Short mmCIF file of C-alpha atoms in Angstrom, two decimals:
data_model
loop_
_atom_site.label_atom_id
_atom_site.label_comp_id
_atom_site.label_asym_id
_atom_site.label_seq_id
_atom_site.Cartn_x
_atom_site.Cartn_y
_atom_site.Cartn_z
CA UNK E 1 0.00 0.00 0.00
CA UNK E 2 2.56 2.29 1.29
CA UNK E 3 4.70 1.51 -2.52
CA UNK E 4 1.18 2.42 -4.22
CA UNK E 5 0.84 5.62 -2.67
CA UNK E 6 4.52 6.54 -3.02
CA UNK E 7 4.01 5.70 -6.76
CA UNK E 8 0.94 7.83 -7.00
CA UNK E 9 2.34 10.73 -5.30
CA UNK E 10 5.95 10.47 -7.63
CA UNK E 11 3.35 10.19 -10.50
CA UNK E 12 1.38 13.26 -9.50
CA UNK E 13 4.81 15.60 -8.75
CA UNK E 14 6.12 14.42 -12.34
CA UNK E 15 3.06 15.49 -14.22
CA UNK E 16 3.35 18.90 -12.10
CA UNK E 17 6.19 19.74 -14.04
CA UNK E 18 5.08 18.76 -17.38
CA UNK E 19 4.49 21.55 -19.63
CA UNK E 20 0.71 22.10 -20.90
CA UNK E 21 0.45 22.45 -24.36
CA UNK E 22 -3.64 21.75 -25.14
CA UNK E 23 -6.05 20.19 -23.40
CA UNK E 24 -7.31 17.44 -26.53
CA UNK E 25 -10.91 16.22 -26.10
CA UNK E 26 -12.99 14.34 -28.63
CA UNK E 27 -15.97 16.91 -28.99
CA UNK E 28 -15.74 18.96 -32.76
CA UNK E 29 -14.55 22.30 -32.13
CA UNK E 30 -14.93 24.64 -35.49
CA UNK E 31 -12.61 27.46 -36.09
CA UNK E 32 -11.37 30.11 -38.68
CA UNK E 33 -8.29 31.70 -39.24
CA UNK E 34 -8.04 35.40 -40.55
CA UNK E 35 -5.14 36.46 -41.72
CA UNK E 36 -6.16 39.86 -43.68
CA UNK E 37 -2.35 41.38 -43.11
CA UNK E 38 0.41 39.42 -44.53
CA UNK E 39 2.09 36.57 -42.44
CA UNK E 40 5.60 36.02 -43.03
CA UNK E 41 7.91 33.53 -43.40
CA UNK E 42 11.73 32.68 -44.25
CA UNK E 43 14.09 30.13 -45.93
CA UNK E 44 17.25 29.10 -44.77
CA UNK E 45 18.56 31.16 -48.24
CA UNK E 46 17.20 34.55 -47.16
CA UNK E 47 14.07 34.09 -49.83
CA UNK E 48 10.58 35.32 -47.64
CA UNK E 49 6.85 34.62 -48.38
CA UNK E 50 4.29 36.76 -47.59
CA UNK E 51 0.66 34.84 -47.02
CA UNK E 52 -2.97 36.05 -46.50
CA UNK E 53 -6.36 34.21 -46.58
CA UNK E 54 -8.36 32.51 -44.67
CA UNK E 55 -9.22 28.92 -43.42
CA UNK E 56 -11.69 27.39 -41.99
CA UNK E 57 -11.36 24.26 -39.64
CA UNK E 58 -12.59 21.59 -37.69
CA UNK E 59 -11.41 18.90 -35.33
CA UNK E 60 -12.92 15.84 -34.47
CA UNK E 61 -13.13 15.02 -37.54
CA UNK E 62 -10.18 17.28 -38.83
CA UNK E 63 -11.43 19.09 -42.05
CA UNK E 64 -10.28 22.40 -43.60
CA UNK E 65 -11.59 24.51 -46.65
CA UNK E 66 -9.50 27.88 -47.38
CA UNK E 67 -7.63 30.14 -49.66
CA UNK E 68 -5.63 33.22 -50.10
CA UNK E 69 -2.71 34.56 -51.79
CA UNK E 70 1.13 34.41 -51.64
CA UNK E 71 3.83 36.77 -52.84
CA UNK E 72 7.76 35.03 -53.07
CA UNK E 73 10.37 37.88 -52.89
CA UNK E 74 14.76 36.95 -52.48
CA UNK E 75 16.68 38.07 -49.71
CA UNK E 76 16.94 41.45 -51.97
CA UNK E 77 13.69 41.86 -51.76
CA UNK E 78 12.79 41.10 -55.94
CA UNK E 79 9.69 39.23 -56.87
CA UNK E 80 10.43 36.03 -57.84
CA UNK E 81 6.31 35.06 -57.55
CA UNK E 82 3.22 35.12 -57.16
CA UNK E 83 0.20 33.38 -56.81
CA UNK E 84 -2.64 31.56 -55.00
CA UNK E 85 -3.16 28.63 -52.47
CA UNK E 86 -6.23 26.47 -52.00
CA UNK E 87 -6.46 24.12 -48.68
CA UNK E 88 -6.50 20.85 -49.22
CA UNK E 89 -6.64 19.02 -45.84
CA UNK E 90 -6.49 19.71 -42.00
CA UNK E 91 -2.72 17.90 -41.20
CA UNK E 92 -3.20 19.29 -37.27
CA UNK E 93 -4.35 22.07 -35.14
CA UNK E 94 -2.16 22.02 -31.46
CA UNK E 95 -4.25 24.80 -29.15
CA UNK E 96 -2.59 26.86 -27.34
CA UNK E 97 -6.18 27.95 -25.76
CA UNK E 98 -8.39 30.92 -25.95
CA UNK E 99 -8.94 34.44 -24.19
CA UNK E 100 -5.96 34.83 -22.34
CA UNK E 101 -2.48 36.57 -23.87
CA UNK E 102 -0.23 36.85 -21.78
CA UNK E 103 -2.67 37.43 -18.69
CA UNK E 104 -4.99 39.39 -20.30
CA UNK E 105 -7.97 38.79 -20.74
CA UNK E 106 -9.63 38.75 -24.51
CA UNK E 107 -12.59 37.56 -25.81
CA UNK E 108 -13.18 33.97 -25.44
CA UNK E 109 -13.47 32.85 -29.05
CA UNK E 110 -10.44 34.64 -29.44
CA UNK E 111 -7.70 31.42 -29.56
CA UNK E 112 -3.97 30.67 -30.48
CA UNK E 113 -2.08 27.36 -31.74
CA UNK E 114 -0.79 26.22 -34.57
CA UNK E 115 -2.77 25.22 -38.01
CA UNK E 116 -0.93 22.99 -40.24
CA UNK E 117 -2.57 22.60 -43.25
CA UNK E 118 -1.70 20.78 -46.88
CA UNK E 119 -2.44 23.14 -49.65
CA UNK E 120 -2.29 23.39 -53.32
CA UNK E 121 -0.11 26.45 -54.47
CA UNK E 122 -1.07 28.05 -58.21
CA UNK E 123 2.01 29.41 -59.21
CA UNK E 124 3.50 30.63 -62.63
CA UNK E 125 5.24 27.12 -62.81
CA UNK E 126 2.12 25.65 -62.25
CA UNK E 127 0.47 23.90 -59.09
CA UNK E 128 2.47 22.69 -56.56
CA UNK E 129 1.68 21.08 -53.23
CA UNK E 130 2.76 22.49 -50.07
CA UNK E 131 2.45 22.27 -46.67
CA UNK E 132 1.18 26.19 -44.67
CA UNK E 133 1.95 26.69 -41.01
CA UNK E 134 0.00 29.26 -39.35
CA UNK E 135 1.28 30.01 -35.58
CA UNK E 136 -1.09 32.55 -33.27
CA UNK E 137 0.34 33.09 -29.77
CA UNK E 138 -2.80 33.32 -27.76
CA UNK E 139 -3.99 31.96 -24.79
CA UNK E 140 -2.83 30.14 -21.48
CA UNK E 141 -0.57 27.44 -22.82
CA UNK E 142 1.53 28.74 -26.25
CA UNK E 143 4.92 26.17 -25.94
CA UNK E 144 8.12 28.34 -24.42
CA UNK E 145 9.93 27.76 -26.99
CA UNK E 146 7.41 29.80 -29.03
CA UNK E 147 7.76 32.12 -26.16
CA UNK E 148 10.78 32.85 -25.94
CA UNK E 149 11.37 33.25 -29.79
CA UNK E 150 10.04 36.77 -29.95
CA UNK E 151 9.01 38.33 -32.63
CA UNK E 152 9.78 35.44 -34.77
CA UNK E 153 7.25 33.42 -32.97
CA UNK E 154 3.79 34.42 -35.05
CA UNK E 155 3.88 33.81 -38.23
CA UNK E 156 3.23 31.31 -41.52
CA UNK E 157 5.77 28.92 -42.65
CA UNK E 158 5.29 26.94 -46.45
CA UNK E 159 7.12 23.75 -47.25
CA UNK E 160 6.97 22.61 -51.04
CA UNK E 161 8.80 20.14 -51.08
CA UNK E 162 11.83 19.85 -53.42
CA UNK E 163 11.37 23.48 -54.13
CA UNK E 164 11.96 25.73 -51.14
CA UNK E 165 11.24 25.61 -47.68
CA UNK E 166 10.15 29.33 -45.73
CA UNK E 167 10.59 27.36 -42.37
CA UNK E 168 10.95 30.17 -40.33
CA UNK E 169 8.16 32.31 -39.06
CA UNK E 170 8.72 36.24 -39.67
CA UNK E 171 5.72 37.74 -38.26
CA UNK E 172 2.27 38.22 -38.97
CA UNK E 173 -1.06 39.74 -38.33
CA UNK E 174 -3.91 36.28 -38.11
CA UNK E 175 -6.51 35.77 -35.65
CA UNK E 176 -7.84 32.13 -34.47
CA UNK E 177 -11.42 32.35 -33.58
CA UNK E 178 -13.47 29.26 -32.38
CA UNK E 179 -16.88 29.32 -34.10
CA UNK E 180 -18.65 26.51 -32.66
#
């Protein structure tokens, strides 16, 4: 009895310490992301993307519907594209929670996480599939590491693979906001 108890007690102190990232249940929660201002993002070469659109997105089932626009610029700052980008699938959504930044208090449909999201990309070489990253920090449980990143921390990052990979967030204006 006494081993039980001390096990229960060493189990309960461990999970203390555990950081929180989102409490996952199994009820649907429906969402949409706004991002009206550009979110940025940055490959290891200097290139940047600038993305805007929206999305929205369920869990339990995961589904996603969306689209916006794009704009690929070098590290000099020339155009090298443009284009569009249609969602194609929900890959995750990892909460951070809703109506709390930092302490403050928000509206409560007002959320933060991150929204990873397969998409099709229309560019002038024609469509290419990608993978968009959309990071809010908002609410009680955003990961320290996206803490303690700064102003690097919000943001959009867009894999296509075997082209280029902006896998750096650069800043950004988007807003999560739970709908149902």
């Amino acid at each position: 009895m006494r081993r039980l108890i001390l096990f229960v007690l060493g189990l309960t102190a461990a999970l203390a310490f555990v950081p929180t990232t989102a409490v996952a249940d199994s009820a649907t929660h429906s969402y949409v992301l706004v991002m009206e201002e550009p979110n940025f993002g940055v490959a290891p070469n200097g290139d940047t993307i600038a993305i805007s659109g929206d999305v929205d997105f369920s869990v339990n089932p995961n589904t996603a519907e969306g689209s916006g626009s794009f704009s690929h610029r070098n590290a000099a700052g020339t155009v090298l594209g443009t284009g569009t980008w249609e969602v194609t699938g929900l890959l995750d959504y990892q909460s951070y929670g809703c109506g709390v930044v930092f302490g403050t208090p928000i509206p409560p449909d007002f959320c933060g996480g991150r929204v990873a999201t397969s998409v099709m990309l229309d560019t002038p070489h024609g469509e290419l599939p990608g993978i968009l990253t959309v990071i809010r920090v908002i609410g009680p449980n955003p990961p320290n590491s996206i803490i303690s990143n700064g102003d690097r921390s919000e943001g959009a990052t867009l894999n296509v693979p075997g082209v280029i990979n902006f896998n750096h967030t650069a800043g950004g204006d988007n807003l999560i906001i739970q709908t149902g």
